[in-house]
GROMACS .gro file of C-alpha atoms in nm:
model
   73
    1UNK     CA    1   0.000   0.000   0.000
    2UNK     CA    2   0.195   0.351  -0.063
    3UNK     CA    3   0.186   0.612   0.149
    4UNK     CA    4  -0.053   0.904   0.096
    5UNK     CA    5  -0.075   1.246   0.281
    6UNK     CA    6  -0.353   1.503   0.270
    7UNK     CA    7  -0.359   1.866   0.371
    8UNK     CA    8  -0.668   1.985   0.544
    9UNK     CA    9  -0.734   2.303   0.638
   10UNK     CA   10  -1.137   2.258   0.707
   11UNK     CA   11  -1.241   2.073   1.084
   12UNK     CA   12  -1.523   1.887   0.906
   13UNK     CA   13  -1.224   1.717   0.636
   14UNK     CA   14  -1.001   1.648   0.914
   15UNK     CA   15  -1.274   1.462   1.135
   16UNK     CA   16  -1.383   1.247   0.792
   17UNK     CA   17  -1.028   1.175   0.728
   18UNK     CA   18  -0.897   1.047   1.107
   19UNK     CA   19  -1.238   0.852   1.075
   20UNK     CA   20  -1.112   0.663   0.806
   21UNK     CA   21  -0.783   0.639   0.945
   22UNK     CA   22  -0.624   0.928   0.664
   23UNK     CA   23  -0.320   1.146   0.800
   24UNK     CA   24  -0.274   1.498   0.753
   25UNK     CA   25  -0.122   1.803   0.792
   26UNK     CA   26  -0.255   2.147   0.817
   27UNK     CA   27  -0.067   2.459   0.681
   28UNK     CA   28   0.096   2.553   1.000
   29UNK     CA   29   0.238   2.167   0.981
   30UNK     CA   30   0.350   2.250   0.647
   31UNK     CA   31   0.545   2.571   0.747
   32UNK     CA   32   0.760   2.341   1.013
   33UNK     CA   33   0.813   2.092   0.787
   34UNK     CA   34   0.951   2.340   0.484
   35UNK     CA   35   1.156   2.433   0.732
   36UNK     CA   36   1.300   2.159   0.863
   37UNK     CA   37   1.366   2.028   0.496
   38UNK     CA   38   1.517   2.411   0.422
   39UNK     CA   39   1.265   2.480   0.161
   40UNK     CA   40   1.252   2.800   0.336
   41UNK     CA   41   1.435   2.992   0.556
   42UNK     CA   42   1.188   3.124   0.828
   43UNK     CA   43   0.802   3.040   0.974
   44UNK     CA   44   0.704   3.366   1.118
   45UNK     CA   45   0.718   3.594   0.819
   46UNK     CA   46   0.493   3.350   0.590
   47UNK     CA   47   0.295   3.285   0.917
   48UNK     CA   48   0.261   3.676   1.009
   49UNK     CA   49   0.199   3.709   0.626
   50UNK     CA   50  -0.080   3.426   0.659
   51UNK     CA   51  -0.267   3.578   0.966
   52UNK     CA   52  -0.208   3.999   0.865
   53UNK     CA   53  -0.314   3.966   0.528
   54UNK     CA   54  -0.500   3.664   0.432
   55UNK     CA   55  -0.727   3.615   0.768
   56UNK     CA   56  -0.598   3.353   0.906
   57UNK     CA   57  -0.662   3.258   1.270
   58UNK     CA   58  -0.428   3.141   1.517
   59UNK     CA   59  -0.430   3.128   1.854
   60UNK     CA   60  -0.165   3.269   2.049
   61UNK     CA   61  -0.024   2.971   2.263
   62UNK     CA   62  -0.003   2.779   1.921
   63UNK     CA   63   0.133   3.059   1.735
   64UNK     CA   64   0.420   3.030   1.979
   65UNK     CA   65   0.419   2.654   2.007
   66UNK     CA   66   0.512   2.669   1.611
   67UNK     CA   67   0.777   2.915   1.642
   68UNK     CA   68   0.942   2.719   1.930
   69UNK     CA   69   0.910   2.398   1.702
   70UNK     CA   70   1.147   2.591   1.424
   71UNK     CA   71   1.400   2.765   1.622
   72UNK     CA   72   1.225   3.114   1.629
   73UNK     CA   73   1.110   3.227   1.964
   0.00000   0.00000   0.00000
């Protein structure tokens, strides 16, 4: 069987896809793992970028979290 990933952004796609036992990765799991393969060089401006101009939520202690994950507290 090969190994497929998806990437969810919605709650309702994620909760269908652990139901039938899919992984995946949201955008903020994406960020860390460019990152940690060196497709890019830094979270927070894409991440500052993703939440100033295009809307997108995050809560504070996760904001954080991610930035602690890469290296840029």
């Amino acid at each position: 069987m090969e190994n497929h990933h998806l990437s969810l952004h919605n709650n309702r796609c994620r909760m269908v896809a652990a139901r039938v036992n899919l992984s995946y990765t949201g955008i903020l799991g994406i960020l860390v793992e460019a990152k940690s393969q060196r497709l890019i060089s830094a979270v927070k401006p894409l991440l500052d970028a993703l939440i100033n101009q295009a809307g997108f939520w995050v809560a504070q202690p996760l904001y954080k979290r991610v930035l602690q994950l890469v290296d840029e507290n």
